[in-house]
Amino acid sequence: MNELKVGVAGLGVVGSGVAELLLNHVDRLSRAGSRLTLAGVSARDKSRDRGISMDQVVWFENPVELASSDSIDVFVELIGGASGVAHEAVQTALRHGKHVVTANKAMLAEHGAALAALAEEKRCSLLYEAAVAGGIPVIRGVREGASACRIDRLAGLLNGTCNYILTRMTMAGTSYDEALKEAQALGFAEADPAFDVGGADAAQKLAILSTIAFDAGIRYGTFPVEGIEQVTAEDISGAGKLGFRIKLLAVAQSSEGGCELRVHPALVKEDHPVAKADGADNFVIVETDPLGRLTFSGPGAGKGPTAAAVVADLVALSRGVSGPVFNAFSNDLQKANLVSADRKPSRFYLRVGLKDVPGAIAGISETLAQKDISIDSLIQPSVSAAGDGRPDAMVMLVTHETTLAEIRAAADEIRQKAFALGAPSIIRIEDFD
């Protein structure tokens, strides 16, 4: 049996999980390909207890040195970060003719096209299943399983931290701050959670998936991103009373005009599978022609799922996987023509804090009517007067189709009315077919 010698850089939670699989499950991993051997490792702290003995594995102080070593055939990058040593080490490995496996979504979202070109030039594989949706094989499903299809749309939940927080707010009635603390205690959220809750993590994953799906070089930072920080317990409750649940959605849509990408909180009908995906799970819908709708769901993060996805890429290498890094070779990637969703018709949820005075609801309806926005449904939960600037009353409504530009203009006018307290909250409604 042939041998595939593996070097792993980064021995954090995921890296330790990868090392454990490679050391303890050799026979299982090698049953349909080459024998996978952990030949070298690199991390910042050699003395740290990682729960597994690596005394027989060669230690490299510098990951770039490991990446260029003749003792390995494939370099596994689990350091993280868009640039810096992770990027340098991956480039070094490819230039030395090594295959690369990575879970680094930030690096791929920023430098994916250039790294793909280098890998293809050197006739090396660059695999990254663990970079999107943890243990769910959505990359392989889109890149290989749907390779004969035209992909029209991707949509779903790509960040387990946000999904956990919103689930706890919905199911347990906890506040945003309380749910975030729970997520941090469980290891779902970092001490500084801004990257997750601000939508950046989901946006990077969407950029990678969209590059595969649409054969276009799509980079993170080129499309609108909104996080969940402004979603309140009142929004969660109001959405439930109106028949919806709030989720952080990542959406990519292909059309004749170009590609529309966006990440933002959205109301989803409570009986839809996306709305029912709870906890830290991810859920992705891929709409294709002629295959139809594909769905991928499961654990989107954590030691076990992510390590399993990394090792699955190693098994694929041992079986001789080849082809472009994305769905098309890097030279064939089109320039992405990104179009705005601001003028695309949609339904919206609007929450308005009010002074408890006569004519307030009529004033809201009149302002919306002036913008040709009609109301589909409306509720007015009882709110106790707080006496500290918080609303005496509250109105939550769902509009018929309008545009984001129009609903924003209407909300701005409502905010300036004498009966309004604070800026209205606007959340898009995503109507899945």
CSV table of C-alpha atoms in Angstrom, one decimal:
chain,number,residue,atom,x,y,z
A,1,MET,CA,0.0,0.0,0.0
A,2,ASN,CA,1.2,3.5,-0.9
A,3,GLU,CA,1.9,6.0,1.9
A,4,LEU,CA,0.7,9.6,2.1
A,5,LYS,CA,2.8,11.5,4.6
A,6,VAL,CA,0.9,14.3,6.3
A,7,GLY,CA,2.2,17.5,8.0
A,8,VAL,CA,-0.2,19.4,10.3
A,9,ALA,CA,0.4,23.0,11.2
A,10,GLY,CA,-1.8,24.3,14.1
A,11,LEU,CA,-2.6,22.0,17.0
A,12,GLY,CA,-5.6,23.8,18.5
A,13,VAL,CA,-8.9,22.1,19.1
A,14,VAL,CA,-9.3,21.0,15.4
A,15,GLY,CA,-5.7,20.3,14.8
A,16,SER,CA,-5.5,18.0,17.9
A,17,GLY,CA,-8.6,16.2,16.6
A,18,VAL,CA,-7.0,15.7,13.2
A,19,ALA,CA,-3.8,14.3,14.8
A,20,GLU,CA,-5.9,12.0,17.0
A,21,LEU,CA,-7.8,10.6,14.0
A,22,LEU,CA,-4.6,10.1,12.0
A,23,LEU,CA,-2.8,8.3,14.9
A,24,ASN,CA,-5.6,6.2,16.2
A,25,HIS,CA,-7.6,5.2,13.1
A,26,VAL,CA,-5.0,4.3,10.6
A,27,ASP,CA,-6.6,1.1,9.4
A,28,ARG,CA,-10.1,2.7,9.0
A,29,LEU,CA,-8.7,5.7,7.1
A,30,SER,CA,-6.5,3.6,4.8
A,31,ARG,CA,-9.0,0.9,3.8
A,32,ALA,CA,-9.8,2.4,0.3
A,33,GLY,CA,-6.6,4.4,-0.5
A,34,SER,CA,-3.1,5.1,0.6
A,35,ARG,CA,-1.9,4.7,4.2
A,36,LEU,CA,-2.2,8.1,5.9
A,37,THR,CA,0.8,8.8,8.2
A,38,LEU,CA,1.2,11.8,10.5
A,39,ALA,CA,4.8,12.7,9.6
A,40,GLY,CA,5.2,16.2,11.1
A,41,VAL,CA,3.5,18.8,13.2
A,42,SER,CA,4.0,22.4,14.1
A,43,ALA,CA,2.4,24.7,16.7
A,44,ARG,CA,3.3,27.5,19.0
A,45,ASP,CA,3.6,25.5,22.2
A,46,LYS,CA,5.2,22.1,22.1
A,47,SER,CA,4.7,21.5,25.8
A,48,ARG,CA,0.9,21.9,25.8
A,49,ASP,CA,-1.1,18.8,26.8
A,50,ARG,CA,-3.3,18.0,23.8
A,51,GLY,CA,-4.7,14.7,25.1
A,52,ILE,CA,-2.7,12.6,22.7
A,53,SER,CA,1.0,11.5,22.5
A,54,MET,CA,2.9,12.8,19.5
A,55,ASP,CA,6.3,11.8,20.8
A,56,GLN,CA,7.0,9.8,17.7
A,57,VAL,CA,6.0,12.6,15.3
A,58,VAL,CA,8.7,15.1,14.1
A,59,TRP,CA,8.2,18.6,15.5
A,60,PHE,CA,8.8,21.7,13.4
A,61,GLU,CA,9.1,25.0,15.2
A,62,ASN,CA,8.3,26.9,12.0
A,63,PRO,CA,5.2,26.0,10.0
A,64,VAL,CA,6.8,27.3,6.8
A,65,GLU,CA,9.7,24.9,7.3
A,66,LEU,CA,7.2,22.1,7.7
A,67,ALA,CA,5.4,23.2,4.5
A,68,SER,CA,8.6,22.9,2.5
A,69,SER,CA,9.9,19.7,4.1
A,70,ASP,CA,10.7,16.6,2.0
A,71,SER,CA,9.3,14.5,4.8
A,72,ILE,CA,5.6,15.3,3.9
A,73,ASP,CA,3.4,14.9,0.8
A,74,VAL,CA,0.5,17.0,2.0
A,75,PHE,CA,0.4,20.1,4.2
A,76,VAL,CA,-2.6,20.6,6.5
A,77,GLU,CA,-3.0,24.3,7.5
A,78,LEU,CA,-5.1,24.8,10.7
A,79,ILE,CA,-3.4,28.0,11.9
A,80,GLY,CA,-6.1,30.5,10.7
A,81,GLY,CA,-6.0,34.1,9.6
A,82,ALA,CA,-6.4,35.5,6.1
A,83,SER,CA,-2.7,36.4,5.7
A,84,GLY,CA,0.4,36.1,7.8
A,85,VAL,CA,2.1,32.8,8.4
A,86,ALA,CA,-0.8,30.7,7.4
A,87,HIS,CA,-0.9,32.2,3.9
A,88,GLU,CA,2.9,32.1,3.6
A,89,ALA,CA,3.0,28.4,4.6
A,90,VAL,CA,0.3,27.4,2.2
A,91,GLN,CA,2.0,29.2,-0.7
A,92,THR,CA,5.3,27.6,0.3
A,93,ALA,CA,3.7,24.1,0.3
A,94,LEU,CA,2.2,24.6,-3.1
A,95,ARG,CA,5.4,26.0,-4.6
A,96,HIS,CA,7.2,22.9,-3.3
A,97,GLY,CA,4.6,20.6,-5.0
A,98,LYS,CA,2.8,19.6,-1.8
A,99,HIS,CA,-1.0,19.1,-1.7
A,100,VAL,CA,-2.8,21.4,0.8
A,101,VAL,CA,-5.8,20.8,3.0
A,102,THR,CA,-7.1,23.7,5.0
A,103,ALA,CA,-10.0,24.8,7.1
A,104,ASN,CA,-9.1,28.5,6.7
A,105,LYS,CA,-12.2,30.3,5.3
A,106,ALA,CA,-10.7,33.7,5.8
A,107,MET,CA,-7.7,32.9,3.6
A,108,LEU,CA,-9.8,31.3,0.9
A,109,ALA,CA,-12.3,34.2,0.9
A,110,GLU,CA,-9.5,36.7,0.4
A,111,HIS,CA,-6.8,34.8,-1.6
A,112,GLY,CA,-8.7,31.8,-3.0
A,113,ALA,CA,-8.4,32.6,-6.7
A,114,ALA,CA,-4.6,33.3,-6.4
A,115,LEU,CA,-4.0,30.1,-4.4
A,116,ALA,CA,-6.1,28.1,-6.9
A,117,ALA,CA,-4.0,29.4,-9.8
A,118,LEU,CA,-0.8,28.4,-7.9
A,119,ALA,CA,-2.2,24.9,-7.1
A,120,GLU,CA,-3.2,24.3,-10.6
A,121,GLU,CA,0.1,25.6,-12.0
A,122,LYS,CA,2.0,23.1,-9.7
A,123,ARG,CA,-0.6,20.4,-10.4
A,124,CYS,CA,-1.4,20.1,-6.7
A,125,SER,CA,-4.7,19.7,-4.9
A,126,LEU,CA,-6.0,22.4,-2.6
A,127,LEU,CA,-8.9,21.0,-0.6
A,128,TYR,CA,-11.0,22.9,2.0
A,129,GLU,CA,-14.2,21.0,2.9
A,130,ALA,CA,-13.8,22.0,6.6
A,131,ALA,CA,-13.7,25.7,5.7
A,132,VAL,CA,-17.5,25.9,5.2
A,133,ALA,CA,-20.2,24.3,7.4
A,134,GLY,CA,-17.9,22.2,9.5
A,135,GLY,CA,-18.6,18.5,9.1
A,136,ILE,CA,-21.3,18.9,6.5
A,137,PRO,CA,-20.0,17.9,3.0
A,138,VAL,CA,-21.5,20.9,1.2
A,139,ILE,CA,-18.3,21.9,-0.6
A,140,ARG,CA,-18.0,18.4,-2.1
A,141,GLY,CA,-21.7,18.3,-2.8
A,142,VAL,CA,-21.6,21.6,-4.7
A,143,ARG,CA,-18.2,21.1,-6.4
A,144,GLU,CA,-18.6,17.5,-7.4
A,145,GLY,CA,-22.1,16.2,-6.8
A,146,ALA,CA,-23.7,19.2,-8.6
A,147,SER,CA,-20.9,19.7,-11.1
A,148,ALA,CA,-23.2,18.9,-14.1
A,149,CYS,CA,-25.8,21.4,-12.9
A,150,ARG,CA,-26.5,25.1,-13.3
A,151,ILE,CA,-26.7,26.5,-9.8
A,152,ASP,CA,-29.3,29.3,-9.4
A,153,ARG,CA,-29.3,29.9,-5.7
A,154,LEU,CA,-27.7,29.2,-2.4
A,155,ALA,CA,-29.3,30.1,0.9
A,156,GLY,CA,-29.0,29.0,4.5
A,157,LEU,CA,-27.4,29.1,7.9
A,158,LEU,CA,-23.7,29.2,7.8
A,159,ASN,CA,-22.8,30.3,11.3
A,160,GLY,CA,-23.5,28.0,14.3
A,161,THR,CA,-22.8,30.8,16.9
A,162,CYS,CA,-25.6,33.0,15.5
A,163,ASN,CA,-28.0,30.1,15.1
A,164,TYR,CA,-27.4,29.0,18.7
A,165,ILE,CA,-28.0,32.5,20.0
A,166,LEU,CA,-31.2,33.0,18.0
A,167,THR,CA,-32.4,29.5,19.0
A,168,ARG,CA,-32.0,30.3,22.7
A,169,MET,CA,-33.7,33.6,22.3
A,170,THR,CA,-36.6,31.9,20.6
A,171,MET,CA,-37.0,28.7,22.6
A,172,ALA,CA,-36.0,29.9,26.1
A,173,GLY,CA,-36.9,33.6,25.9
A,174,THR,CA,-33.3,34.7,26.9
A,175,SER,CA,-32.0,38.0,26.0
A,176,TYR,CA,-29.3,38.5,23.3
A,177,ASP,CA,-26.6,39.1,25.9
A,178,GLU,CA,-27.6,36.0,28.0
A,179,ALA,CA,-27.7,33.8,24.9
A,180,LEU,CA,-24.3,35.1,23.9
A,181,LYS,CA,-22.8,34.3,27.3
A,182,GLU,CA,-24.2,30.7,27.1
A,183,ALA,CA,-22.6,30.3,23.6
A,184,GLN,CA,-19.3,31.5,24.9
A,185,ALA,CA,-19.5,29.1,27.9
A,186,LEU,CA,-20.2,26.2,25.6
A,187,GLY,CA,-17.3,27.1,23.2
A,188,PHE,CA,-19.6,28.1,20.3
A,189,ALA,CA,-18.6,31.8,20.5
A,190,GLU,CA,-15.1,33.4,21.0
A,191,ALA,CA,-14.4,35.8,23.9
A,192,ASP,CA,-14.6,38.5,21.2
A,193,PRO,CA,-17.6,37.3,19.2
A,194,ALA,CA,-17.8,40.2,16.8
A,195,PHE,CA,-16.6,38.1,13.8
A,196,ASP,CA,-19.5,35.6,14.2
A,197,VAL,CA,-22.3,37.8,15.4
A,198,GLY,CA,-21.5,40.6,13.0
A,199,GLY,CA,-22.0,38.2,10.0
A,200,ALA,CA,-18.4,38.2,8.7
A,201,ASP,CA,-17.9,34.5,9.3
A,202,ALA,CA,-21.0,33.6,7.3
A,203,ALA,CA,-20.0,36.1,4.6
A,204,GLN,CA,-16.6,34.5,4.1
A,205,LYS,CA,-18.2,31.1,3.7
A,206,LEU,CA,-20.8,32.5,1.3
A,207,ALA,CA,-18.0,33.9,-0.9
A,208,ILE,CA,-16.3,30.5,-1.1
A,209,LEU,CA,-19.5,28.7,-1.9
A,210,SER,CA,-20.6,31.3,-4.5
A,211,THR,CA,-17.2,31.1,-6.3
A,212,ILE,CA,-17.8,27.4,-6.7
A,213,ALA,CA,-21.4,27.7,-7.7
A,214,PHE,CA,-21.2,30.6,-10.1
A,215,ASP,CA,-17.7,30.1,-11.6
A,216,ALA,CA,-17.0,33.6,-10.6
A,217,GLY,CA,-14.2,35.1,-8.5
A,218,ILE,CA,-16.2,36.4,-5.5
A,219,ARG,CA,-14.3,38.0,-2.7
A,220,TYR,CA,-15.4,38.7,0.9
A,221,GLY,CA,-16.0,42.4,1.5
A,222,THR,CA,-17.7,43.1,-1.8
A,223,PHE,CA,-21.3,42.5,-0.8
A,224,PRO,CA,-23.6,43.7,2.1
A,225,VAL,CA,-23.3,42.0,5.5
A,226,GLU,CA,-25.4,42.6,8.6
A,227,GLY,CA,-25.2,40.7,11.9
A,228,ILE,CA,-27.6,39.9,14.6
A,229,GLU,CA,-26.5,42.4,17.3
A,230,GLN,CA,-29.6,44.5,16.8
A,231,VAL,CA,-32.1,41.6,17.0
A,232,THR,CA,-34.1,42.0,20.3
A,233,ALA,CA,-36.2,39.7,22.4
A,234,GLU,CA,-39.2,41.8,21.2
A,235,ASP,CA,-38.3,41.0,17.6
A,236,ILE,CA,-38.0,37.3,18.4
A,237,SER,CA,-41.4,37.3,20.2
A,238,GLY,CA,-43.1,39.4,17.5
A,239,ALA,CA,-41.8,37.2,14.7
A,240,GLY,CA,-43.2,34.2,16.6
A,241,LYS,CA,-46.6,35.8,17.0
A,242,LEU,CA,-46.6,36.6,13.2
A,243,GLY,CA,-45.7,33.0,12.3
A,244,PHE,CA,-42.0,33.4,11.7
A,245,ARG,CA,-38.6,32.7,13.2
A,246,ILE,CA,-35.6,34.9,12.9
A,247,LYS,CA,-32.4,33.4,11.4
A,248,LEU,CA,-29.1,34.8,10.1
A,249,LEU,CA,-29.3,34.0,6.4
A,250,ALA,CA,-26.6,33.9,3.8
A,251,VAL,CA,-28.1,34.2,0.3
A,252,ALA,CA,-26.5,34.0,-3.2
A,253,GLN,CA,-28.7,34.3,-6.2
A,254,SER,CA,-27.6,34.1,-9.9
A,255,SER,CA,-29.5,36.0,-12.5
A,256,GLU,CA,-29.0,37.5,-16.0
A,257,GLY,CA,-27.9,40.8,-14.4
A,258,GLY,CA,-25.2,39.1,-12.3
A,259,CYS,CA,-24.8,37.7,-8.8
A,260,GLU,CA,-26.7,39.0,-5.7
A,261,LEU,CA,-25.1,38.1,-2.4
A,262,ARG,CA,-26.2,39.2,1.1
A,263,VAL,CA,-25.9,38.2,4.7
A,264,HIS,CA,-28.5,39.5,7.2
A,265,PRO,CA,-31.1,38.5,9.8
A,266,ALA,CA,-34.3,37.4,8.1
A,267,LEU,CA,-37.8,36.2,9.1
A,268,VAL,CA,-38.5,32.7,7.8
A,269,LYS,CA,-41.9,30.9,8.0
A,270,GLU,CA,-41.8,28.9,11.2
A,271,ASP,CA,-42.7,25.6,9.4
A,272,HIS,CA,-39.9,25.8,6.9
A,273,PRO,CA,-36.9,23.4,7.5
A,274,VAL,CA,-34.5,26.4,7.7
A,275,ALA,CA,-36.5,27.8,10.6
A,276,LYS,CA,-36.5,24.4,12.3
A,277,ALA,CA,-32.7,24.1,12.2
A,278,ASP,CA,-31.8,24.7,15.9
A,279,GLY,CA,-28.7,25.1,18.1
A,280,ALA,CA,-25.3,25.3,16.4
A,281,ASP,CA,-26.4,23.4,13.3
A,282,ASN,CA,-25.9,24.7,9.8
A,283,PHE,CA,-28.4,24.3,7.0
A,284,VAL,CA,-27.8,25.0,3.3
A,285,ILE,CA,-30.2,24.9,0.4
A,286,VAL,CA,-28.8,24.6,-3.1
A,287,GLU,CA,-31.2,25.1,-6.0
A,288,THR,CA,-30.0,23.5,-9.3
A,289,ASP,CA,-31.1,22.7,-12.8
A,290,PRO,CA,-31.7,19.9,-13.7
A,291,LEU,CA,-31.1,18.2,-10.3
A,292,GLY,CA,-33.5,20.3,-8.4
A,293,ARG,CA,-33.2,21.4,-4.7
A,294,LEU,CA,-30.5,19.9,-2.6
A,295,THR,CA,-30.3,20.4,1.2
A,296,PHE,CA,-27.3,19.9,3.5
A,297,SER,CA,-27.6,20.0,7.3
A,298,GLY,CA,-25.8,19.1,10.4
A,299,PRO,CA,-23.1,20.2,12.9
A,300,GLY,CA,-21.4,23.3,11.5
A,301,ALA,CA,-18.5,23.5,13.9
A,302,GLY,CA,-16.7,21.8,16.8
A,303,LYS,CA,-13.7,19.5,17.2
A,304,GLY,CA,-15.2,16.3,15.9
A,305,PRO,CA,-17.1,17.6,12.8
A,306,THR,CA,-14.4,19.9,11.6
A,307,ALA,CA,-11.6,17.4,12.2
A,308,ALA,CA,-13.6,14.8,10.3
A,309,ALA,CA,-14.0,17.1,7.3
A,310,VAL,CA,-10.2,17.8,7.2
A,311,VAL,CA,-9.4,14.1,7.3
A,312,ALA,CA,-12.1,13.3,4.7
A,313,ASP,CA,-10.1,15.6,2.4
A,314,LEU,CA,-7.0,13.6,3.2
A,315,VAL,CA,-8.8,10.4,2.4
A,316,ALA,CA,-9.9,11.9,-0.9
A,317,LEU,CA,-6.3,12.7,-1.7
A,318,SER,CA,-5.3,9.2,-0.9
A,319,ARG,CA,-7.8,8.0,-3.5
A,320,GLY,CA,-6.3,10.3,-6.1
A,321,VAL,CA,-8.7,13.2,-6.3
A,322,SER,CA,-7.9,15.8,-9.0
A,323,GLY,CA,-9.4,18.6,-10.9
A,324,PRO,CA,-9.8,22.4,-10.4
A,325,VAL,CA,-9.8,23.9,-6.9
A,326,PHE,CA,-13.3,25.4,-7.6
A,327,ASN,CA,-15.8,24.1,-10.1
A,328,ALA,CA,-13.9,25.8,-13.0
A,329,PHE,CA,-10.1,26.2,-13.4
A,330,SER,CA,-8.9,29.6,-12.1
A,331,ASN,CA,-8.2,30.9,-15.6
A,332,ASP,CA,-11.9,30.3,-16.4
A,333,LEU,CA,-13.3,32.1,-13.4
A,334,GLN,CA,-15.4,35.0,-14.6
A,335,LYS,CA,-15.2,38.5,-13.1
A,336,ALA,CA,-18.1,38.7,-10.6
A,337,ASN,CA,-20.8,41.2,-11.5
A,338,LEU,CA,-22.4,41.8,-8.2
A,339,VAL,CA,-25.9,43.4,-8.2
A,340,SER,CA,-27.7,45.0,-5.3
A,341,ALA,CA,-30.8,43.6,-3.7
A,342,ASP,CA,-32.0,47.0,-2.6
A,343,ARG,CA,-34.5,47.3,-5.4
A,344,LYS,CA,-35.6,43.6,-5.4
A,345,PRO,CA,-39.2,43.2,-4.1
A,346,SER,CA,-39.5,41.5,-0.8
A,347,ARG,CA,-41.8,41.5,2.2
A,348,PHE,CA,-40.5,43.1,5.4
A,349,TYR,CA,-41.0,43.1,9.1
A,350,LEU,CA,-41.2,46.5,10.8
A,351,ARG,CA,-41.1,47.1,14.6
A,352,VAL,CA,-42.0,50.6,15.8
A,353,GLY,CA,-41.8,51.9,19.4
A,354,LEU,CA,-44.6,54.3,20.2
A,355,LYS,CA,-45.8,56.8,22.7
A,356,ASP,CA,-49.2,55.6,23.8
A,357,VAL,CA,-51.2,58.4,22.1
A,358,PRO,CA,-54.3,58.3,19.8
A,359,GLY,CA,-53.7,58.1,16.1
A,360,ALA,CA,-50.2,56.5,16.2
A,361,ILE,CA,-51.1,53.4,14.3
A,362,ALA,CA,-53.1,55.4,11.8
A,363,GLY,CA,-50.0,57.6,11.3
A,364,ILE,CA,-47.8,54.6,10.6
A,365,SER,CA,-50.3,53.2,8.1
A,366,GLU,CA,-50.6,56.6,6.4
A,367,THR,CA,-46.8,57.0,6.1
A,368,LEU,CA,-46.5,53.5,4.6
A,369,ALA,CA,-49.4,54.1,2.2
A,370,GLN,CA,-47.6,57.3,0.9
A,371,LYS,CA,-44.7,55.0,-0.1
A,372,ASP,CA,-47.2,52.5,-1.8
A,373,ILE,CA,-46.4,50.0,1.0
A,374,SER,CA,-49.4,47.9,2.1
A,375,ILE,CA,-49.7,46.0,5.4
A,376,ASP,CA,-50.2,42.3,5.4
A,377,SER,CA,-50.5,41.7,9.1
A,378,LEU,CA,-50.1,43.7,12.3
A,379,ILE,CA,-49.9,43.1,16.1
A,380,GLN,CA,-49.6,45.4,19.0
A,381,PRO,CA,-48.2,43.6,22.1
A,382,SER,CA,-48.9,45.2,25.4
A,383,VAL,CA,-45.9,47.1,26.8
A,384,SER,CA,-45.7,48.7,30.3
A,385,ALA,CA,-44.7,52.3,30.4
A,386,ALA,CA,-41.1,52.4,31.5
A,387,GLY,CA,-40.6,56.1,32.0
A,388,ASP,CA,-37.0,56.0,30.8
A,389,GLY,CA,-37.4,56.6,27.1
A,390,ARG,CA,-38.5,53.1,26.2
A,391,PRO,CA,-41.7,52.8,24.3
A,392,ASP,CA,-45.1,52.9,26.0
A,393,ALA,CA,-46.5,50.8,23.2
A,394,MET,CA,-45.2,48.8,20.3
A,395,VAL,CA,-46.4,47.9,16.8
A,396,MET,CA,-45.0,45.0,14.8
A,397,LEU,CA,-46.1,44.4,11.2
A,398,VAL,CA,-45.4,42.5,8.0
A,399,THR,CA,-45.7,44.4,4.7
A,400,HIS,CA,-46.6,43.2,1.3
A,401,GLU,CA,-43.8,43.3,-1.3
A,402,THR,CA,-41.8,46.5,-1.5
A,403,THR,CA,-38.1,47.3,-1.8
A,404,LEU,CA,-35.5,47.8,0.9
A,405,ALA,CA,-35.0,51.4,-0.3
A,406,GLU,CA,-38.7,52.2,0.1
A,407,ILE,CA,-39.1,50.6,3.5
A,408,ARG,CA,-36.0,52.4,4.8
A,409,ALA,CA,-37.4,55.7,3.5
A,410,ALA,CA,-40.8,55.0,5.2
A,411,ALA,CA,-39.0,54.0,8.4
A,412,ASP,CA,-37.0,57.2,8.4
A,413,GLU,CA,-40.2,59.3,8.1
A,414,ILE,CA,-41.9,57.3,10.9
A,415,ARG,CA,-38.9,57.9,13.1
A,416,GLN,CA,-39.4,61.7,12.8
A,417,LYS,CA,-43.1,61.5,13.8
A,418,ALA,CA,-44.1,62.9,17.2
A,419,PHE,CA,-45.6,59.6,18.3
A,420,ALA,CA,-42.5,57.5,17.5
A,421,LEU,CA,-39.8,56.5,20.0
A,422,GLY,CA,-36.5,55.5,18.5
A,423,ALA,CA,-35.7,54.2,15.0
A,424,PRO,CA,-38.0,51.5,13.7
A,425,SER,CA,-36.4,48.0,13.2
A,426,ILE,CA,-36.5,46.5,9.7
A,427,ILE,CA,-35.8,42.9,8.9
A,428,ARG,CA,-36.3,41.3,5.5
A,429,ILE,CA,-38.6,38.3,5.1
A,430,GLU,CA,-37.2,35.4,3.1
A,431,ASP,CA,-40.0,33.6,1.3
A,432,PHE,CA,-38.7,30.2,0.2
A,433,ASP,CA,-40.7,28.5,-2.5
